[in-house]
Amino acid sequence: MNNAFNPEAAQGLDPHSRELVERRARLLGPAYRLFYQRPVHIVRGSGCRLWDADGHEYLDAYNNVVSVGHCNPSVVQAVERQMRELCTHTRYLHDGILDYAERLLATFDDGLANGHVMLTCTGSEANDLALRIAKYRTGHDGVIITAEAYHGNSEQTAGVSPSLGDNSPLGKWIRCVPAPDSYRNDSSGLAEQFAAWVDKAIADLERQGNGVAALLVDSAFTSDGIFVEPTELLGPAAERVRAAGGLLIADEVQCGFGRMGSSLWGHQRHRVVPDIATLGKPMGNGYPVAGLAVRAEVVADFGHDIRYFNTFGGNTVAVAAADATLGVIENEDLVARSLATGSELVAGMRELEARHQCIGDVRGSGLYVGIEIVADRETKAPDGGKAATIVNGLCERRVLISATGRYGNVLKIRPPLVFDSGDADRLLTELDAVLAETAAGA
Ligand SMILES: Cc1ncc(COP(=O)(O)O)c(C=O)c1O
């Protein structure tokens, strides 16, 4: 994992952190990872601020789950109110889930807008369900994904998540295509190039005796390294998949709910309407709620033949959290704010790019910004080591970001959507200082 704490370095931590690290290892086992060279012990949050156990304040430029701010009062109140009144599942009549489904569907374009909503607890479950629906609808098993995709932690979704690394097996009928790397390819031909890669994967699936059930893509290719340009890239690939009898599943778990600034959904930047859009992370501002929107005809047979029940998915409290979160996004105009603050941030980063040689590319849409750290601008050779130094340098200055992409060399900046100009200035000032230190130490 990019930006993972190395447990062998535990000896260098202060006594209390070391004790916590050791307890985690003993109690939670070996599969969990911590962030940062010096793990942060967070005890409280508000808006874009976090506080550690010693009372130090951090600027959170990383956490997209709490998109309307840590401990947002509207969401907290909605959850508390509903928890006092009723917390139960979807097998009783209740207005809450219907009001929310209506409100949510209205945010999609035709096709999905008059489709259905199905609720889960996690993004993994949402993608898992989407794949089951796609396979049932098409009669195929083939799934096309990008080379560093992450779509979840269940058996089926880990099987479409190559970013988990070589030790995590991919599923049988999975084909990986390169991500549309706008930094290393000519952007003008990238949509056709991407469609050609997808075409090749379809042909291979068919030649091996199966067909394509779905092209499953994160609409902003976030774990691949955050590729947000060109827009309108997904259309030609979607056409090829549909012509071969498959579906387009847009994974909006990271980039949905306004993060991309120009629209509520990442796929809208590509001017496509997917067959299924999967949702999660920021949906309940930290309360576990996720799900999908699906075209009516796509889920018709599946729903007729197979019942769907999820004990906690879509429970009354989850829906209250989701409804309150969407309410804040709409009432506080957070999509437009994401665009405005994100543009300031990208402009500031471009200014840093002019002065710091290690920045090869700055790209972003709304409050999802990626900064490519390279060893050499000519060769564009990725420098994951330097990216890690920068991430940890910022953490020492109490600004939290992380890194992503195949080589861990893309700084990943995706703060809560309530991030404002002052926050952007603080991030830019600290990043400038860390870049200068890194260059001096190089
Ligand atoms: C693009 C994407 N899809 C799916 C998931 C899985 O979501 P969850 O962790 O809620 O299961 C993630 C989580 O990081 C994600 O980034």
Short mmCIF file of C-alpha atoms and ligand atoms in Angstrom, two decimals:
data_model
loop_
_atom_site.label_atom_id
_atom_site.label_comp_id
_atom_site.label_asym_id
_atom_site.label_seq_id
_atom_site.Cartn_x
_atom_site.Cartn_y
_atom_site.Cartn_z
CA MET A 1 0.00 0.00 0.00
CA ASN A 2 1.18 3.51 -0.76
CA ASN A 3 2.04 5.55 2.32
CA ALA A 4 1.94 2.60 4.72
CA PHE A 5 3.65 2.70 8.11
CA ASN A 6 6.52 0.23 8.35
CA PRO A 7 6.00 -1.79 11.59
CA GLU A 8 9.75 -2.35 11.79
CA ALA A 9 10.06 1.35 12.56
CA ALA A 10 7.91 1.06 15.70
CA GLN A 11 10.99 1.31 17.95
CA GLY A 12 11.46 4.91 16.86
CA LEU A 13 7.99 6.02 18.03
CA ASP A 14 7.11 7.69 21.30
CA PRO A 15 6.20 5.16 24.04
CA HIS A 16 2.41 5.64 23.81
CA SER A 17 2.28 5.34 20.00
CA ARG A 18 4.51 2.28 20.18
CA GLU A 19 2.17 0.69 22.71
CA LEU A 20 -0.86 1.37 20.47
CA VAL A 21 0.94 -0.02 17.42
CA GLU A 22 1.83 -3.17 19.33
CA ARG A 23 -1.71 -3.59 20.70
CA ARG A 24 -3.11 -3.21 17.17
CA ALA A 25 -0.81 -5.89 15.85
CA ARG A 26 -1.70 -8.21 18.73
CA LEU A 27 -5.46 -7.62 18.61
CA LEU A 28 -6.22 -6.87 14.97
CA GLY A 29 -3.61 -9.12 13.40
CA PRO A 30 -1.25 -8.60 10.50
CA ALA A 31 -3.55 -7.46 7.66
CA TYR A 32 -4.20 -3.89 8.81
CA ARG A 33 -2.02 -1.00 7.65
CA LEU A 34 -1.46 2.40 9.23
CA PHE A 35 -0.71 5.62 7.36
CA TYR A 36 2.49 7.67 7.71
CA GLN A 37 6.03 7.02 8.94
CA ARG A 38 4.87 8.38 12.29
CA PRO A 39 1.26 7.18 12.67
CA VAL A 40 -1.21 9.83 13.78
CA HIS A 41 -3.37 9.22 16.84
CA ILE A 42 -6.54 11.12 16.01
CA VAL A 43 -9.16 11.63 18.70
CA ARG A 44 -11.50 14.38 17.44
CA GLY A 45 -12.64 16.07 14.23
CA SER A 46 -14.68 19.07 13.08
CA GLY A 47 -15.09 20.37 9.51
CA CYS A 48 -11.67 20.02 7.85
CA ARG A 49 -9.80 19.87 11.16
CA LEU A 50 -8.57 16.89 13.16
CA TRP A 51 -6.93 16.84 16.59
CA ASP A 52 -4.51 14.30 17.92
CA ALA A 53 -4.32 12.95 21.47
CA ASP A 54 -1.86 15.70 22.44
CA GLY A 55 -4.22 18.41 21.24
CA HIS A 56 -2.34 19.24 18.01
CA GLU A 57 -4.55 20.42 15.18
CA TYR A 58 -4.24 18.94 11.65
CA LEU A 59 -5.64 20.14 8.34
CA ASP A 60 -7.43 17.24 6.71
CA ALA A 61 -6.81 17.36 2.96
CA TYR A 62 -7.42 13.66 2.49
CA ASN A 63 -10.65 12.31 3.91
CA ASN A 64 -13.37 12.11 1.29
CA VAL A 65 -15.75 10.05 3.42
CA VAL A 66 -16.69 12.97 5.64
CA SER A 67 -17.41 15.07 2.60
CA VAL A 68 -19.62 17.59 4.39
CA GLY A 69 -17.09 17.89 7.19
CA HIS A 70 -16.09 15.84 10.21
CA CYS A 71 -19.00 15.51 12.66
CA ASN A 72 -21.28 17.69 10.55
CA PRO A 73 -24.06 18.80 12.95
CA SER A 74 -26.93 18.23 10.46
CA VAL A 75 -25.85 14.65 9.86
CA VAL A 76 -25.17 13.99 13.56
CA GLN A 77 -28.63 15.32 14.49
CA ALA A 78 -30.39 13.33 11.76
CA VAL A 79 -28.69 10.10 12.86
CA GLU A 80 -29.36 10.75 16.54
CA ARG A 81 -33.03 11.63 15.93
CA GLN A 82 -33.62 8.54 13.80
CA MET A 83 -31.72 6.27 16.20
CA ARG A 84 -34.03 7.43 19.02
CA GLU A 85 -37.12 6.81 16.90
CA LEU A 86 -36.56 3.61 14.94
CA CYS A 87 -33.69 1.59 13.51
CA THR A 88 -34.85 -1.27 11.38
CA HIS A 89 -34.43 -2.88 7.99
CA THR A 90 -36.09 -2.62 4.60
CA ARG A 91 -38.81 -5.23 5.11
CA TYR A 92 -41.29 -2.78 6.57
CA LEU A 93 -42.98 0.13 4.90
CA HIS A 94 -41.21 3.39 5.68
CA ASP A 95 -41.24 6.81 4.02
CA GLY A 96 -37.58 7.56 4.69
CA ILE A 97 -36.04 5.19 2.16
CA LEU A 98 -38.57 6.18 -0.50
CA ASP A 99 -38.07 9.91 -0.01
CA TYR A 100 -34.32 9.40 -0.21
CA ALA A 101 -34.50 7.15 -3.28
CA GLU A 102 -36.64 9.75 -5.05
CA ARG A 103 -34.21 12.53 -4.15
CA LEU A 104 -31.18 10.47 -5.18
CA LEU A 105 -32.60 9.24 -8.51
CA ALA A 106 -33.47 12.84 -9.44
CA THR A 107 -29.72 13.62 -9.45
CA PHE A 108 -29.01 11.18 -12.32
CA ASP A 109 -29.66 11.58 -16.04
CA ASP A 110 -32.41 9.84 -17.99
CA GLY A 111 -32.01 6.10 -17.93
CA LEU A 112 -30.82 6.03 -14.35
CA ALA A 113 -33.17 8.80 -13.20
CA ASN A 114 -36.14 6.55 -13.94
CA GLY A 115 -34.35 3.44 -12.68
CA HIS A 116 -34.07 2.03 -9.18
CA VAL A 117 -31.95 2.43 -6.06
CA MET A 118 -30.60 -0.54 -4.07
CA LEU A 119 -28.84 0.03 -0.76
CA THR A 120 -25.87 -1.71 0.82
CA CYS A 121 -23.49 -0.90 3.69
CA THR A 122 -20.21 -0.61 1.78
CA GLY A 123 -18.86 0.22 -1.63
CA SER A 124 -17.56 -3.33 -1.91
CA GLU A 125 -21.07 -4.70 -1.47
CA ALA A 126 -22.39 -2.20 -4.01
CA ASN A 127 -19.85 -3.33 -6.62
CA ASP A 128 -20.43 -6.96 -5.73
CA LEU A 129 -24.15 -6.57 -6.29
CA ALA A 130 -23.58 -4.60 -9.50
CA LEU A 131 -21.43 -7.42 -10.87
CA ARG A 132 -24.01 -10.04 -9.94
CA ILE A 133 -26.71 -8.04 -11.71
CA ALA A 134 -24.49 -7.49 -14.77
CA LYS A 135 -23.61 -11.17 -15.05
CA TYR A 136 -27.25 -12.21 -14.67
CA ARG A 137 -28.45 -9.68 -17.21
CA THR A 138 -25.84 -10.45 -19.88
CA GLY A 139 -25.23 -14.16 -19.34
CA HIS A 140 -21.50 -13.38 -19.47
CA ASP A 141 -18.80 -13.46 -16.79
CA GLY A 142 -16.15 -11.22 -18.30
CA VAL A 143 -15.29 -8.00 -16.48
CA ILE A 144 -12.93 -5.37 -17.87
CA ILE A 145 -11.13 -3.15 -15.39
CA THR A 146 -8.18 -0.79 -15.40
CA ALA A 147 -4.69 -1.95 -14.44
CA GLU A 148 -4.53 -0.39 -10.93
CA ALA A 149 -8.23 -0.45 -10.13
CA TYR A 150 -9.62 -0.86 -6.64
CA HIS A 151 -13.25 -1.89 -6.34
CA GLY A 152 -13.53 -3.58 -2.95
CA ASN A 153 -12.65 -6.25 -0.45
CA SER A 154 -15.14 -9.09 -1.00
CA GLU A 155 -14.06 -12.21 -2.90
CA GLN A 156 -15.60 -10.95 -6.12
CA THR A 157 -14.54 -7.31 -5.81
CA ALA A 158 -10.99 -8.09 -4.63
CA GLY A 159 -10.92 -10.19 -7.78
CA VAL A 160 -11.40 -6.98 -9.81
CA SER A 161 -8.91 -4.96 -7.75
CA PRO A 162 -5.39 -5.37 -9.15
CA SER A 163 -4.16 -2.55 -6.90
CA LEU A 164 -4.27 -5.05 -4.00
CA GLY A 165 -1.05 -6.40 -5.45
CA ASP A 166 0.23 -9.59 -6.98
CA ASN A 167 -0.58 -11.73 -3.94
CA SER A 168 -4.30 -11.02 -4.23
CA PRO A 169 -5.72 -13.19 -7.02
CA LEU A 170 -7.83 -11.71 -9.80
CA GLY A 171 -10.98 -13.49 -10.91
CA LYS A 172 -11.00 -15.90 -13.83
CA TRP A 173 -12.75 -13.80 -16.48
CA ILE A 174 -11.06 -10.54 -15.67
CA ARG A 175 -9.21 -8.48 -18.24
CA CYS A 176 -7.12 -5.42 -17.32
CA VAL A 177 -6.68 -2.49 -19.68
CA PRO A 178 -4.24 0.38 -19.12
CA ALA A 179 -5.61 3.44 -17.38
CA PRO A 180 -5.97 6.49 -19.62
CA ASP A 181 -2.74 8.13 -18.47
CA SER A 182 -3.09 11.65 -19.82
CA TYR A 183 0.44 12.55 -18.68
CA ARG A 184 2.21 9.84 -20.66
CA ASN A 185 -0.15 9.62 -23.65
CA ASP A 186 -1.39 12.18 -26.10
CA SER A 187 -4.75 13.28 -24.65
CA SER A 188 -6.32 14.01 -28.01
CA GLY A 189 -6.40 10.37 -29.07
CA LEU A 190 -6.91 8.88 -25.65
CA ALA A 191 -10.66 8.14 -25.84
CA GLU A 192 -10.14 6.10 -29.02
CA GLN A 193 -7.03 4.48 -27.60
CA PHE A 194 -8.91 3.47 -24.44
CA ALA A 195 -11.77 2.08 -26.55
CA ALA A 196 -9.23 0.09 -28.60
CA TRP A 197 -7.79 -1.45 -25.41
CA VAL A 198 -11.31 -2.35 -24.31
CA ASP A 199 -12.04 -3.83 -27.76
CA LYS A 200 -9.00 -6.04 -27.48
CA ALA A 201 -10.10 -7.26 -24.04
CA ILE A 202 -13.59 -8.05 -25.37
CA ALA A 203 -12.13 -10.01 -28.27
CA ASP A 204 -9.94 -11.97 -25.89
CA LEU A 205 -12.84 -12.83 -23.56
CA GLU A 206 -14.89 -14.00 -26.53
CA ARG A 207 -12.06 -16.03 -28.01
CA GLN A 208 -11.60 -17.78 -24.65
CA GLY A 209 -15.26 -18.83 -24.74
CA ASN A 210 -17.00 -16.22 -22.60
CA GLY A 211 -18.18 -12.67 -23.20
CA VAL A 212 -18.16 -9.29 -21.53
CA ALA A 213 -20.59 -8.68 -18.68
CA ALA A 214 -19.26 -5.24 -17.83
CA LEU A 215 -16.67 -2.57 -18.15
CA LEU A 216 -16.24 -1.53 -14.50
CA VAL A 217 -14.45 1.79 -14.10
CA ASP A 218 -13.89 4.38 -11.44
CA SER A 219 -15.07 7.51 -13.27
CA ALA A 220 -11.91 9.38 -12.22
CA PHE A 221 -9.47 6.43 -12.34
CA THR A 222 -8.42 7.36 -8.82
CA SER A 223 -6.35 4.36 -7.71
CA ASP A 224 -4.77 4.29 -11.17
CA GLY A 225 -3.32 7.73 -10.46
CA ILE A 226 -6.26 10.20 -10.79
CA PHE A 227 -6.86 10.73 -14.50
CA VAL A 228 -9.57 13.32 -15.00
CA GLU A 229 -8.80 14.55 -18.50
CA PRO A 230 -9.87 14.31 -21.19
CA THR A 231 -13.53 14.34 -20.26
CA GLU A 232 -15.90 12.49 -22.59
CA LEU A 233 -13.41 9.62 -22.61
CA LEU A 234 -15.74 6.81 -21.59
CA GLY A 235 -18.27 7.15 -24.44
CA PRO A 236 -16.45 5.19 -27.18
CA ALA A 237 -15.46 2.39 -24.76
CA ALA A 238 -19.03 2.13 -23.47
CA GLU A 239 -20.28 1.84 -27.04
CA ARG A 240 -17.93 -1.09 -27.76
CA VAL A 241 -18.93 -2.90 -24.55
CA ARG A 242 -22.63 -2.45 -25.21
CA ALA A 243 -22.25 -3.62 -28.80
CA ALA A 244 -20.73 -6.83 -27.38
CA GLY A 245 -23.70 -7.29 -25.03
CA GLY A 246 -22.03 -5.90 -21.89
CA LEU A 247 -22.83 -3.09 -19.49
CA LEU A 248 -21.06 0.01 -18.24
CA ILE A 249 -20.72 0.15 -14.46
CA ALA A 250 -19.48 3.51 -13.18
CA ASP A 251 -17.87 3.16 -9.77
CA GLU A 252 -18.68 6.47 -8.12
CA VAL A 253 -17.59 5.34 -4.66
CA GLN A 254 -14.64 7.76 -4.63
CA CYS A 255 -15.60 10.46 -7.05
CA GLY A 256 -19.36 10.73 -6.62
CA PHE A 257 -21.45 13.14 -4.55
CA GLY A 258 -19.92 16.32 -5.94
CA ARG A 259 -16.21 15.74 -5.49
CA MET A 260 -15.44 16.38 -9.16
CA GLY A 261 -16.90 19.87 -8.94
CA SER A 262 -18.56 20.20 -12.31
CA SER A 263 -21.34 17.70 -11.58
CA LEU A 264 -22.60 15.49 -8.79
CA TRP A 265 -21.39 12.34 -10.59
CA GLY A 266 -18.03 11.62 -12.19
CA HIS A 267 -19.56 9.86 -15.19
CA GLN A 268 -21.47 13.03 -16.08
CA ARG A 269 -18.13 14.61 -17.01
CA HIS A 270 -17.86 11.89 -19.65
CA ARG A 271 -21.39 12.54 -20.95
CA VAL A 272 -22.36 8.91 -20.56
CA VAL A 273 -25.22 7.37 -18.63
CA PRO A 274 -23.97 4.08 -17.18
CA ASP A 275 -26.16 1.03 -16.80
CA ILE A 276 -25.28 0.91 -13.12
CA ALA A 277 -23.63 3.55 -10.92
CA THR A 278 -22.22 2.33 -7.61
CA LEU A 279 -22.05 4.68 -4.65
CA GLY A 280 -20.51 4.68 -1.19
CA LYS A 281 -17.89 6.42 0.92
CA PRO A 282 -19.23 10.00 1.29
CA MET A 283 -22.88 8.92 1.00
CA GLY A 284 -23.59 9.09 4.76
CA ASN A 285 -20.71 11.35 5.81
CA GLY A 286 -19.11 8.48 7.73
CA TYR A 287 -22.20 6.45 8.59
CA PRO A 288 -21.92 3.17 6.63
CA VAL A 289 -24.33 3.51 3.74
CA ALA A 290 -23.70 2.67 0.09
CA GLY A 291 -25.65 1.37 -2.86
CA LEU A 292 -26.33 1.61 -6.54
CA ALA A 293 -28.58 3.21 -9.12
CA VAL A 294 -29.53 0.87 -11.93
CA ARG A 295 -31.53 1.13 -15.13
CA ALA A 296 -34.91 -0.53 -14.64
CA GLU A 297 -34.56 -3.01 -17.51
CA VAL A 298 -31.08 -4.09 -16.36
CA VAL A 299 -32.29 -5.33 -12.97
CA ALA A 300 -35.75 -6.55 -14.05
CA ASP A 301 -34.96 -10.27 -14.42
CA PHE A 302 -32.49 -10.38 -11.54
CA GLY A 303 -35.09 -8.82 -9.22
CA HIS A 304 -37.81 -11.13 -10.43
CA ASP A 305 -35.76 -14.28 -10.02
CA ILE A 306 -33.57 -13.52 -7.00
CA ARG A 307 -34.59 -11.73 -3.81
CA TYR A 308 -32.34 -9.06 -2.35
CA PHE A 309 -32.01 -8.43 1.37
CA ASN A 310 -29.26 -6.71 3.30
CA THR A 311 -29.78 -6.61 7.08
CA PHE A 312 -28.16 -3.23 7.63
CA GLY A 313 -28.17 -1.86 4.08
CA GLY A 314 -30.77 0.89 3.78
CA ASN A 315 -31.79 0.72 7.45
CA THR A 316 -33.74 3.75 8.66
CA VAL A 317 -30.71 5.36 10.34
CA ALA A 318 -28.46 4.82 7.32
CA VAL A 319 -31.06 6.49 5.15
CA ALA A 320 -31.37 9.41 7.59
CA ALA A 321 -27.59 9.89 7.40
CA ALA A 322 -27.61 9.72 3.61
CA ASP A 323 -30.54 12.10 3.29
CA ALA A 324 -28.99 14.64 5.65
CA THR A 325 -25.66 14.42 3.77
CA LEU A 326 -27.26 15.02 0.40
CA GLY A 327 -29.24 17.87 1.98
CA VAL A 328 -26.02 19.58 3.11
CA ILE A 329 -24.41 19.09 -0.33
CA GLU A 330 -27.43 20.74 -1.97
CA ASN A 331 -28.14 23.47 0.60
CA GLU A 332 -24.53 24.57 0.96
CA ASP A 333 -23.89 24.39 -2.77
CA LEU A 334 -20.93 22.10 -2.19
CA VAL A 335 -20.58 20.96 -5.81
CA ALA A 336 -19.96 24.56 -6.92
CA ARG A 337 -17.73 25.18 -3.90
CA SER A 338 -15.75 22.06 -4.73
CA LEU A 339 -15.20 23.43 -8.23
CA ALA A 340 -14.18 26.89 -7.02
CA THR A 341 -11.80 25.76 -4.25
CA GLY A 342 -10.46 22.96 -6.43
CA SER A 343 -9.64 25.46 -9.21
CA GLU A 344 -7.77 27.67 -6.73
CA LEU A 345 -5.88 24.64 -5.50
CA VAL A 346 -4.90 23.51 -9.01
CA ALA A 347 -3.83 27.07 -9.94
CA GLY A 348 -1.66 27.19 -6.81
CA MET A 349 -0.20 23.77 -7.55
CA ARG A 350 0.67 24.88 -11.11
CA GLU A 351 2.52 27.79 -9.61
CA LEU A 352 4.47 25.33 -7.44
CA GLU A 353 5.08 23.19 -10.54
CA ALA A 354 6.82 26.16 -12.16
CA ARG A 355 9.26 26.32 -9.24
CA HIS A 356 9.73 22.72 -8.20
CA GLN A 357 11.31 20.35 -10.72
CA CYS A 358 9.97 17.19 -9.11
CA ILE A 359 6.40 18.06 -10.08
CA GLY A 360 5.77 16.52 -13.47
CA ASP A 361 2.05 17.09 -13.75
CA VAL A 362 -0.81 18.68 -11.86
CA ARG A 363 -4.29 17.45 -12.63
CA GLY A 364 -7.58 17.72 -10.91
CA SER A 365 -11.27 18.25 -11.07
CA GLY A 366 -13.10 19.83 -8.18
CA LEU A 367 -11.57 18.65 -4.93
CA TYR A 368 -9.80 15.63 -6.36
CA VAL A 369 -6.26 16.73 -7.19
CA GLY A 370 -3.31 14.58 -8.23
CA ILE A 371 0.29 15.77 -8.40
CA GLU A 372 2.69 13.54 -10.24
CA ILE A 373 6.14 13.40 -8.61
CA VAL A 374 8.87 12.46 -11.05
CA ALA A 375 12.61 11.89 -10.91
CA ASP A 376 13.05 13.54 -14.29
CA ARG A 377 10.66 15.69 -16.30
CA GLU A 378 12.05 14.49 -19.62
CA THR A 379 11.68 10.77 -19.00
CA LYS A 380 8.66 11.24 -16.68
CA ALA A 381 10.14 8.51 -14.48
CA PRO A 382 7.90 8.18 -11.39
CA ASP A 383 9.48 8.90 -8.01
CA GLY A 384 7.41 7.10 -5.38
CA GLY A 385 10.14 7.53 -2.75
CA LYS A 386 10.05 11.29 -3.06
CA ALA A 387 6.25 11.31 -3.00
CA ALA A 388 6.38 9.39 0.30
CA THR A 389 8.89 11.91 1.69
CA ILE A 390 6.55 14.75 0.73
CA VAL A 391 3.48 13.05 2.23
CA ASN A 392 5.34 12.45 5.50
CA GLY A 393 6.87 15.93 5.47
CA LEU A 394 3.38 17.41 5.22
CA CYS A 395 2.18 15.16 8.02
CA GLU A 396 4.98 16.51 10.23
CA ARG A 397 3.62 19.97 9.42
CA ARG A 398 0.15 18.71 10.35
CA VAL A 399 -1.37 18.58 6.91
CA LEU A 400 -2.77 15.22 5.87
CA ILE A 401 -2.67 13.92 2.29
CA SER A 402 -1.60 10.57 0.80
CA ALA A 403 -0.26 9.07 -2.45
CA THR A 404 -1.68 6.81 -5.13
CA GLY A 405 -1.02 5.24 -8.51
CA ARG A 406 0.96 2.21 -9.57
CA TYR A 407 4.26 3.64 -8.32
CA GLY A 408 2.81 5.52 -5.37
CA ASN A 409 4.16 8.70 -6.91
CA VAL A 410 0.93 10.68 -7.32
CA LEU A 411 0.10 12.94 -4.39
CA LYS A 412 -3.54 12.40 -3.63
CA ILE A 413 -5.44 15.40 -2.36
CA ARG A 414 -9.16 14.99 -1.71
CA PRO A 415 -10.28 16.95 1.32
CA PRO A 416 -13.83 17.21 2.66
CA LEU A 417 -15.88 19.37 0.28
CA VAL A 418 -16.13 22.10 2.91
CA PHE A 419 -12.41 22.86 2.37
CA ASP A 420 -12.15 26.62 1.79
CA SER A 421 -9.69 29.14 0.33
CA GLY A 422 -7.90 29.55 3.65
CA ASP A 423 -7.43 25.78 3.87
CA ALA A 424 -6.14 25.70 0.29
CA ASP A 425 -3.62 28.47 1.14
CA ARG A 426 -2.39 26.55 4.18
CA LEU A 427 -1.93 23.38 2.15
CA LEU A 428 -0.08 25.25 -0.62
CA THR A 429 2.20 27.08 1.83
CA GLU A 430 3.14 23.89 3.66
CA LEU A 431 3.59 21.94 0.43
CA ASP A 432 5.86 24.67 -0.93
CA ALA A 433 7.98 24.44 2.23
CA VAL A 434 8.16 20.66 2.12
CA LEU A 435 9.12 20.68 -1.58
CA ALA A 436 11.89 23.16 -0.84
CA GLU A 437 13.15 20.99 2.05
CA THR A 438 12.98 17.87 -0.12
CA ALA A 439 14.95 19.56 -2.92
CA ALA A 440 17.55 20.84 -0.42
CA GLY A 441 17.92 17.36 1.07
CA ALA A 442 18.15 15.62 -2.32
C1 LIG B 1 -13.36 3.23 -6.18
C2 LIG B 1 -13.72 2.39 -4.98
N1 LIG B 1 -14.66 1.44 -5.11
C3 LIG B 1 -15.03 0.66 -4.09
C4 LIG B 1 -14.44 0.79 -2.84
C5 LIG B 1 -14.84 -0.11 -1.71
O1 LIG B 1 -15.60 0.60 -0.77
P1 LIG B 1 -15.69 0.08 0.74
O2 LIG B 1 -14.37 0.25 1.38
O3 LIG B 1 -16.78 0.94 1.33
O4 LIG B 1 -16.12 -1.35 0.69
C6 LIG B 1 -13.46 1.77 -2.66
C7 LIG B 1 -12.80 1.94 -1.34
O5 LIG B 1 -11.75 2.49 -1.18
C8 LIG B 1 -13.09 2.58 -3.75
O6 LIG B 1 -12.15 3.51 -3.63
#
